[in-house]
mmCIF file of C-alpha atoms in Angstrom:
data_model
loop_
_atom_site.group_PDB
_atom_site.id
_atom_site.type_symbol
_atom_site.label_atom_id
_atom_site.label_comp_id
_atom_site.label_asym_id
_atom_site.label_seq_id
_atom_site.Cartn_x
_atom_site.Cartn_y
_atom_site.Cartn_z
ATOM 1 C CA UNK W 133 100.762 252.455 175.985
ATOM 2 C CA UNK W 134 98.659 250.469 177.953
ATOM 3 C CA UNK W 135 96.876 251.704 181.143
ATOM 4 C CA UNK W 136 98.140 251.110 184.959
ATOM 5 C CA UNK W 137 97.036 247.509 184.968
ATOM 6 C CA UNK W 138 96.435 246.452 182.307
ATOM 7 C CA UNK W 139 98.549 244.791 179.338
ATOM 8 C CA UNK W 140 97.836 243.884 175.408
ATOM 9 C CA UNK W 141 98.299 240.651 174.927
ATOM 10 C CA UNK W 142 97.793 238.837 171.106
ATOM 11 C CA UNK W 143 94.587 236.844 170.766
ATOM 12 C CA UNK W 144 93.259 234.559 168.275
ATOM 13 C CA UNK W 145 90.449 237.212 167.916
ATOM 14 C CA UNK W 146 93.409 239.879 167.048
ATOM 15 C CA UNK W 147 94.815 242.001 169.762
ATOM 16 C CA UNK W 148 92.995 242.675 173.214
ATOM 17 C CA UNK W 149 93.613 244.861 176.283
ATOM 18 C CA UNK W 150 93.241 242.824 179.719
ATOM 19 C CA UNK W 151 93.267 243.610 182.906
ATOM 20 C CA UNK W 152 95.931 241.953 184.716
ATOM 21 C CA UNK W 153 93.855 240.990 187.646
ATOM 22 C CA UNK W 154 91.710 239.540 184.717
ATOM 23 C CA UNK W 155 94.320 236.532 184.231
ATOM 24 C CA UNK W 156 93.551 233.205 185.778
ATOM 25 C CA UNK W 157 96.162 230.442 186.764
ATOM 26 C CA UNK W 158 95.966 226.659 185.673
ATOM 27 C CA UNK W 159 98.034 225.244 187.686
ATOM 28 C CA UNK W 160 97.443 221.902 185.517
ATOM 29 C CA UNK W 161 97.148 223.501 181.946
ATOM 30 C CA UNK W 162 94.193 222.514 180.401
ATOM 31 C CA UNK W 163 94.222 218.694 179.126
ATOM 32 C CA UNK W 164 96.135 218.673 175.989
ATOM 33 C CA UNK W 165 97.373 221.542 176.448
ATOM 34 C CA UNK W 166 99.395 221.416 180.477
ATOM 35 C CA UNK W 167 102.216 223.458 179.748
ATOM 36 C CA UNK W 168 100.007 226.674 179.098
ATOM 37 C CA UNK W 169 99.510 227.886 182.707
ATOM 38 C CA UNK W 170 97.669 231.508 181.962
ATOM 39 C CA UNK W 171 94.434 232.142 180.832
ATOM 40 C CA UNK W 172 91.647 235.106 180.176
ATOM 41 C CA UNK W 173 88.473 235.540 179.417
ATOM 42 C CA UNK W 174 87.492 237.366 176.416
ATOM 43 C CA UNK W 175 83.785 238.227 174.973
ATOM 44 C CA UNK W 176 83.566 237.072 171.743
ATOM 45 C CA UNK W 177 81.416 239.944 171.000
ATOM 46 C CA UNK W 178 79.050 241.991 173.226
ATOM 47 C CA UNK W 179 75.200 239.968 172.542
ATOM 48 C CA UNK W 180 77.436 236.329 171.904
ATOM 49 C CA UNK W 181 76.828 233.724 174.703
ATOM 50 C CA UNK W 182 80.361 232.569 173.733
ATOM 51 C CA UNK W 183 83.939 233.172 175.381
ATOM 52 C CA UNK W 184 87.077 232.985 174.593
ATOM 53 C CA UNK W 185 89.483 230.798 177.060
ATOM 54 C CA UNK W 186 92.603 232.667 175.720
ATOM 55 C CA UNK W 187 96.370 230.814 176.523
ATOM 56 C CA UNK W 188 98.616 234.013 177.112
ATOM 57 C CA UNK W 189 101.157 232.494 176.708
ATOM 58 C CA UNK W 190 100.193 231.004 172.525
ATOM 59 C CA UNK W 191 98.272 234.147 170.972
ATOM 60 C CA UNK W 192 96.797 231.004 168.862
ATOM 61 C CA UNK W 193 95.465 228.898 171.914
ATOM 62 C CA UNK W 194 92.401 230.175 172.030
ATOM 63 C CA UNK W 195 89.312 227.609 172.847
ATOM 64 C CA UNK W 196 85.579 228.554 172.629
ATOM 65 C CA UNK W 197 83.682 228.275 176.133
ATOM 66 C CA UNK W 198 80.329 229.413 176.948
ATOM 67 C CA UNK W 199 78.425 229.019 180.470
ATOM 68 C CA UNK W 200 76.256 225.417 180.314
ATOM 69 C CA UNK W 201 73.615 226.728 182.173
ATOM 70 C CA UNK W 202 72.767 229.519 179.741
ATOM 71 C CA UNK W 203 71.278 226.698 177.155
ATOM 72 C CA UNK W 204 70.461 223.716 179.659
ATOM 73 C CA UNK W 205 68.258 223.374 182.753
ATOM 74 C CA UNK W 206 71.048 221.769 184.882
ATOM 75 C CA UNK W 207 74.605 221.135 185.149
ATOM 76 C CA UNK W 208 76.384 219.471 188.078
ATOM 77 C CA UNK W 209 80.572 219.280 188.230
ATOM 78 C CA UNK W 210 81.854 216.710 190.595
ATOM 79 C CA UNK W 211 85.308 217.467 191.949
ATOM 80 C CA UNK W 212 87.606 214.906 193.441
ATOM 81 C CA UNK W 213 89.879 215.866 196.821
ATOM 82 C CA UNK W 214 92.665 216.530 194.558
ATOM 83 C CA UNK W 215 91.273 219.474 192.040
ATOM 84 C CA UNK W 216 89.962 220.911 195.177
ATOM 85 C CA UNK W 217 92.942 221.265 196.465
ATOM 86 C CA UNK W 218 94.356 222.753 193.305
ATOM 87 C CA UNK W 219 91.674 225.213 193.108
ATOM 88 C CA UNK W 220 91.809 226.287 196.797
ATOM 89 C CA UNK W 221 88.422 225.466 197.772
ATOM 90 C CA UNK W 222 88.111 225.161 201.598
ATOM 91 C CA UNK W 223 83.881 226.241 201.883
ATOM 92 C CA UNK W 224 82.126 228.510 200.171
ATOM 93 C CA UNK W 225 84.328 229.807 197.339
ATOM 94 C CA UNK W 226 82.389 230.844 193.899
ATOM 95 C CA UNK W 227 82.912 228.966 191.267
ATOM 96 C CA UNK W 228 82.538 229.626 187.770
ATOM 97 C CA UNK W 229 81.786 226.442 185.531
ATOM 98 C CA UNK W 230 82.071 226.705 181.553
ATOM 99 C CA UNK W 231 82.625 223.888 179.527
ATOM 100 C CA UNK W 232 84.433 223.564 176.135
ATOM 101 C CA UNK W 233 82.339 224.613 172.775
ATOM 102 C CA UNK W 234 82.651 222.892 169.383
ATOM 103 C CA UNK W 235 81.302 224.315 165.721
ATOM 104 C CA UNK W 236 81.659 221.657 163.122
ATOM 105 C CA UNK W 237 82.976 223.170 160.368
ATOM 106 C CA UNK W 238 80.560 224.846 158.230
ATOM 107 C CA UNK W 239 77.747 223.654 160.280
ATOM 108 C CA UNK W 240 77.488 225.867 163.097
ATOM 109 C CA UNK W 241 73.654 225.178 163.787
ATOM 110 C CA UNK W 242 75.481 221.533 165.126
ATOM 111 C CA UNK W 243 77.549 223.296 167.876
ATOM 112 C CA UNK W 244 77.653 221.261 170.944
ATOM 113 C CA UNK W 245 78.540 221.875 174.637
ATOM 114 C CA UNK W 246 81.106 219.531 175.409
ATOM 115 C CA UNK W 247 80.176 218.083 179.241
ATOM 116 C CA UNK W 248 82.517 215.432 179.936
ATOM 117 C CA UNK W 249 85.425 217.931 180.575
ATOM 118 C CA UNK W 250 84.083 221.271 182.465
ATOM 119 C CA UNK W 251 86.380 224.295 183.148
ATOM 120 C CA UNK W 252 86.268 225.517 186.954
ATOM 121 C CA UNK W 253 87.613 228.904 187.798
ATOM 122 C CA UNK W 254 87.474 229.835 191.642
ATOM 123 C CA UNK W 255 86.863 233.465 191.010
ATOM 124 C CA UNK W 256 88.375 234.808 193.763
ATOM 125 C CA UNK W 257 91.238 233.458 193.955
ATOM 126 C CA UNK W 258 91.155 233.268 190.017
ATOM 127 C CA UNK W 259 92.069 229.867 189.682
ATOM 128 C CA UNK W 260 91.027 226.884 187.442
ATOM 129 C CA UNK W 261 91.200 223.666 186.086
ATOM 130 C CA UNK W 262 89.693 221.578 183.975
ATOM 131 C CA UNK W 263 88.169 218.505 185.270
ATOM 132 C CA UNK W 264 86.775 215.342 183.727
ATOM 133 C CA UNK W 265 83.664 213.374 184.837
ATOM 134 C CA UNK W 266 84.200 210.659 184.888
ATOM 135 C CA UNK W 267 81.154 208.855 186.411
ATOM 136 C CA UNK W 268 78.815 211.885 185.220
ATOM 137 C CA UNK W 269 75.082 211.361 184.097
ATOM 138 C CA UNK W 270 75.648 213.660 181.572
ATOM 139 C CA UNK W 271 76.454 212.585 177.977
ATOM 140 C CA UNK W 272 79.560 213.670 176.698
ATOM 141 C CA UNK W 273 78.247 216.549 174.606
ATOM 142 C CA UNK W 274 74.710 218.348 174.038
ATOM 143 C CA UNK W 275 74.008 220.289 171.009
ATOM 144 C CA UNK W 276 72.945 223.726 171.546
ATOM 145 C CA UNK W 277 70.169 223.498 169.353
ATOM 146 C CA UNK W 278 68.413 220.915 171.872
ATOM 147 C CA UNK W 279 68.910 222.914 174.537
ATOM 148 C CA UNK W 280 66.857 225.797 174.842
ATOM 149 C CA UNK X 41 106.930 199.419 178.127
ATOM 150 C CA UNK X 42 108.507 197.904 181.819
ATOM 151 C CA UNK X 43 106.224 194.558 182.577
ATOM 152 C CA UNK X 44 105.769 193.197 185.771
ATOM 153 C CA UNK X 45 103.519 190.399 187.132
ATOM 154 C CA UNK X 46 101.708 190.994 190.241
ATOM 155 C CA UNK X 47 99.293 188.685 192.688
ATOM 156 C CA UNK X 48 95.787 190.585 193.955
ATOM 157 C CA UNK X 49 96.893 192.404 197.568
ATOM 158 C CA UNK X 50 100.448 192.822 196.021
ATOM 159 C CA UNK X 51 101.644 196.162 195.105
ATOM 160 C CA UNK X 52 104.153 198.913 193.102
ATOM 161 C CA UNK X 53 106.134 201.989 194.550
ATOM 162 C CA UNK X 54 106.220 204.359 190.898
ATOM 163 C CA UNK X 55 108.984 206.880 192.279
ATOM 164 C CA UNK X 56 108.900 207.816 195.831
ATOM 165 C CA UNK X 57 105.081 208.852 196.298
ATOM 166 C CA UNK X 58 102.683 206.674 194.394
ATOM 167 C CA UNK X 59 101.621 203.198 195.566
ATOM 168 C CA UNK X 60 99.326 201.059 193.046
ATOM 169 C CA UNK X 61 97.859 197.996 194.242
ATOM 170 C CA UNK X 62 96.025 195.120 193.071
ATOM 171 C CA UNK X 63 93.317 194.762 195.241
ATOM 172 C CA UNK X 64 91.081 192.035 192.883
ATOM 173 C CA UNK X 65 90.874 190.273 189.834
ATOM 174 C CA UNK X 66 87.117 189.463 188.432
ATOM 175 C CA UNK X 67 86.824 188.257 185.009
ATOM 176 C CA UNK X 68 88.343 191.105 183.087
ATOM 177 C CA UNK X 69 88.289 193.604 185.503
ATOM 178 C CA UNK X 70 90.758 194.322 187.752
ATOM 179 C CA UNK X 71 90.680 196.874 190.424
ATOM 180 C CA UNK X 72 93.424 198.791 191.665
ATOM 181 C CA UNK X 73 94.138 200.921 194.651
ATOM 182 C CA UNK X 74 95.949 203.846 193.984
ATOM 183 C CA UNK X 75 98.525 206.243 196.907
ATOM 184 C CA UNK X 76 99.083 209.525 195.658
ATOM 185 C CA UNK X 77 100.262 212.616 196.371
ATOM 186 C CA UNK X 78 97.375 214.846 197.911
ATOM 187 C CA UNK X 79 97.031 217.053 193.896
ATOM 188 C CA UNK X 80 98.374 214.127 191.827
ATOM 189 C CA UNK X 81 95.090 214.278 189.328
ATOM 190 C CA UNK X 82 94.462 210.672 188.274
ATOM 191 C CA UNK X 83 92.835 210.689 184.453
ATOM 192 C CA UNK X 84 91.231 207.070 182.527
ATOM 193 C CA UNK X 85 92.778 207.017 179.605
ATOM 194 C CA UNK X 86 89.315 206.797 177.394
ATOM 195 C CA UNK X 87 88.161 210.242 179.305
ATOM 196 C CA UNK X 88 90.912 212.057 178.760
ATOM 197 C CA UNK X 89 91.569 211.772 175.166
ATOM 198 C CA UNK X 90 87.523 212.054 174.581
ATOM 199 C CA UNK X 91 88.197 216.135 176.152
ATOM 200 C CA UNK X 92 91.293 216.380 174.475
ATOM 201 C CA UNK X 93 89.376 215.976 171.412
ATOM 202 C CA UNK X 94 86.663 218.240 172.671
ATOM 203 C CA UNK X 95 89.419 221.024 173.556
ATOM 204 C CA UNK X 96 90.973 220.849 169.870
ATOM 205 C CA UNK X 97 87.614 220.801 168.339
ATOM 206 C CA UNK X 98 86.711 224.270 170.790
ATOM 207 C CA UNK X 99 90.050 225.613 169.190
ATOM 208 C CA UNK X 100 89.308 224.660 165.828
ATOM 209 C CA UNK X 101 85.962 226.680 164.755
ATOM 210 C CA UNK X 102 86.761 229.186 162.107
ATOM 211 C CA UNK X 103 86.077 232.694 162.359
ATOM 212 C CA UNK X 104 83.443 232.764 160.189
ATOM 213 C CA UNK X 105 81.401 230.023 161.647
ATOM 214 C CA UNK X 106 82.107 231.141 165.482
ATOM 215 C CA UNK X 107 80.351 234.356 164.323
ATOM 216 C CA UNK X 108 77.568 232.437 162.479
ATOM 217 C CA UNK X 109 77.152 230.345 165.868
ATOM 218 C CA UNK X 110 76.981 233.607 167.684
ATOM 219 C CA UNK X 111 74.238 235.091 166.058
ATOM 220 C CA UNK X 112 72.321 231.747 166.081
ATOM 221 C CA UNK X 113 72.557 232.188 170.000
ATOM 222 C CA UNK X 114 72.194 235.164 171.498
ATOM 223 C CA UNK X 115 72.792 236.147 174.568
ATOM 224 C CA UNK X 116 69.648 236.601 177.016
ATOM 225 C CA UNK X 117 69.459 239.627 178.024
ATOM 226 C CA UNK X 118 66.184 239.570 180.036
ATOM 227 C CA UNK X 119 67.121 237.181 182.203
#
């Protein structure tokens, strides 16, 4: 039995014990994917840069995220009037940025950080979206390796 | 697919709340003025299938290579 709080939910990493205030809403989905509305956070494991953007609602929707600035020197996310709105912003909110991580298959030392389609999560008020760039100077994706 | 023929400075209602107008032709471009509801999120086509991509690729990894990938990155912990 779960703890006051708390609920087990099915992951793609097996089963997992969240905190409830842990969940965060996307009011848009994610692109692809914009009928799956709940989300958590999950360590992949403790020393792993990587997380786990977990759907609650499809224990199999599970993408890989990691924090950008933890393997490049700088990261921008330009948000339109719109995704403001959606994430609540009205001044000084914190935001969380993570952006989408791909592993070729059997070539892990060519994972890249996708860029062109950041994650934003107003902590707070634990909301998020995901939000292309569309006139970004980044390129669309970084390997890791060239990073730090 | 509904085709209509428009002038530049001529416009389309699409339901109640969005209002797309021509504003120019150039060449091949064309550039259009878009109404919308205040969170109406407005996507080019090219963008948003490049991160739909990118989000089934991030969903894709197997287990054994996520935990390969992991170990070639660690975490810093000094920092």
């Amino acid at each position: 039995m779960a703890a006051q709080g708390k609920r087990v939910i099915r992951t793609r990493l097996g089963e997992r014990e969240i905190a409830e205030d842990s969940i965060v809403r996307f009011p848009h989905g994610l692109i692809g994917f914009e009928d799956k509305r709940e989300f958590v956070l999950l360590q992949v494991n403790d020393s792993s840069p990587f997380l786990l953007l977990q759907s609650l609602e499809d224990p199999g929707l599970g993408l890989l995220v990691a924090d950008p600035m933890a393997f490049i020197e700088d990261f921008g996310v330009r948000l339109d009037g719109a995704e403001k709105k959606i994430l609540g912003i009205t001044g000084d909110e914190e935001l969380a940025v993570l952006t989408t991580v791909s592993i070729p298959r059997n070539e892990p030392e060519k994972t890249t950080l996708n860029l062109s389609g950041p994650i934003v999560i107003n902590t707070a008020a634990r909301v998020g979206i995901q939000s292309p760039q569309t006139d970004s100077s980044y390129p669309p994706h970084v390997y890791l390796a060239g990073g730090r | 697919m509904l085709i209509l023929t428009r002038r530049p400075g001529e416009s389309l209602y699409l339901g109640d709340n969005i209002k797309l107008k021509v504003l120019s032709v150039q060449g091949k471009q064309i550039k259009l003025g878009l109404e919308l509801p205040e969170e109406m999120t407005v996507y080019r086509e090219e963008v948003y299938l490049r991160i739909k991509e990118q989000n089934r690729q991030a969903l894709e990894c197997t287990d054994q290579d996520l935990l390969q990938a992991a170990t070639l990155w660690q975490r810093k912990e000094s920092e």
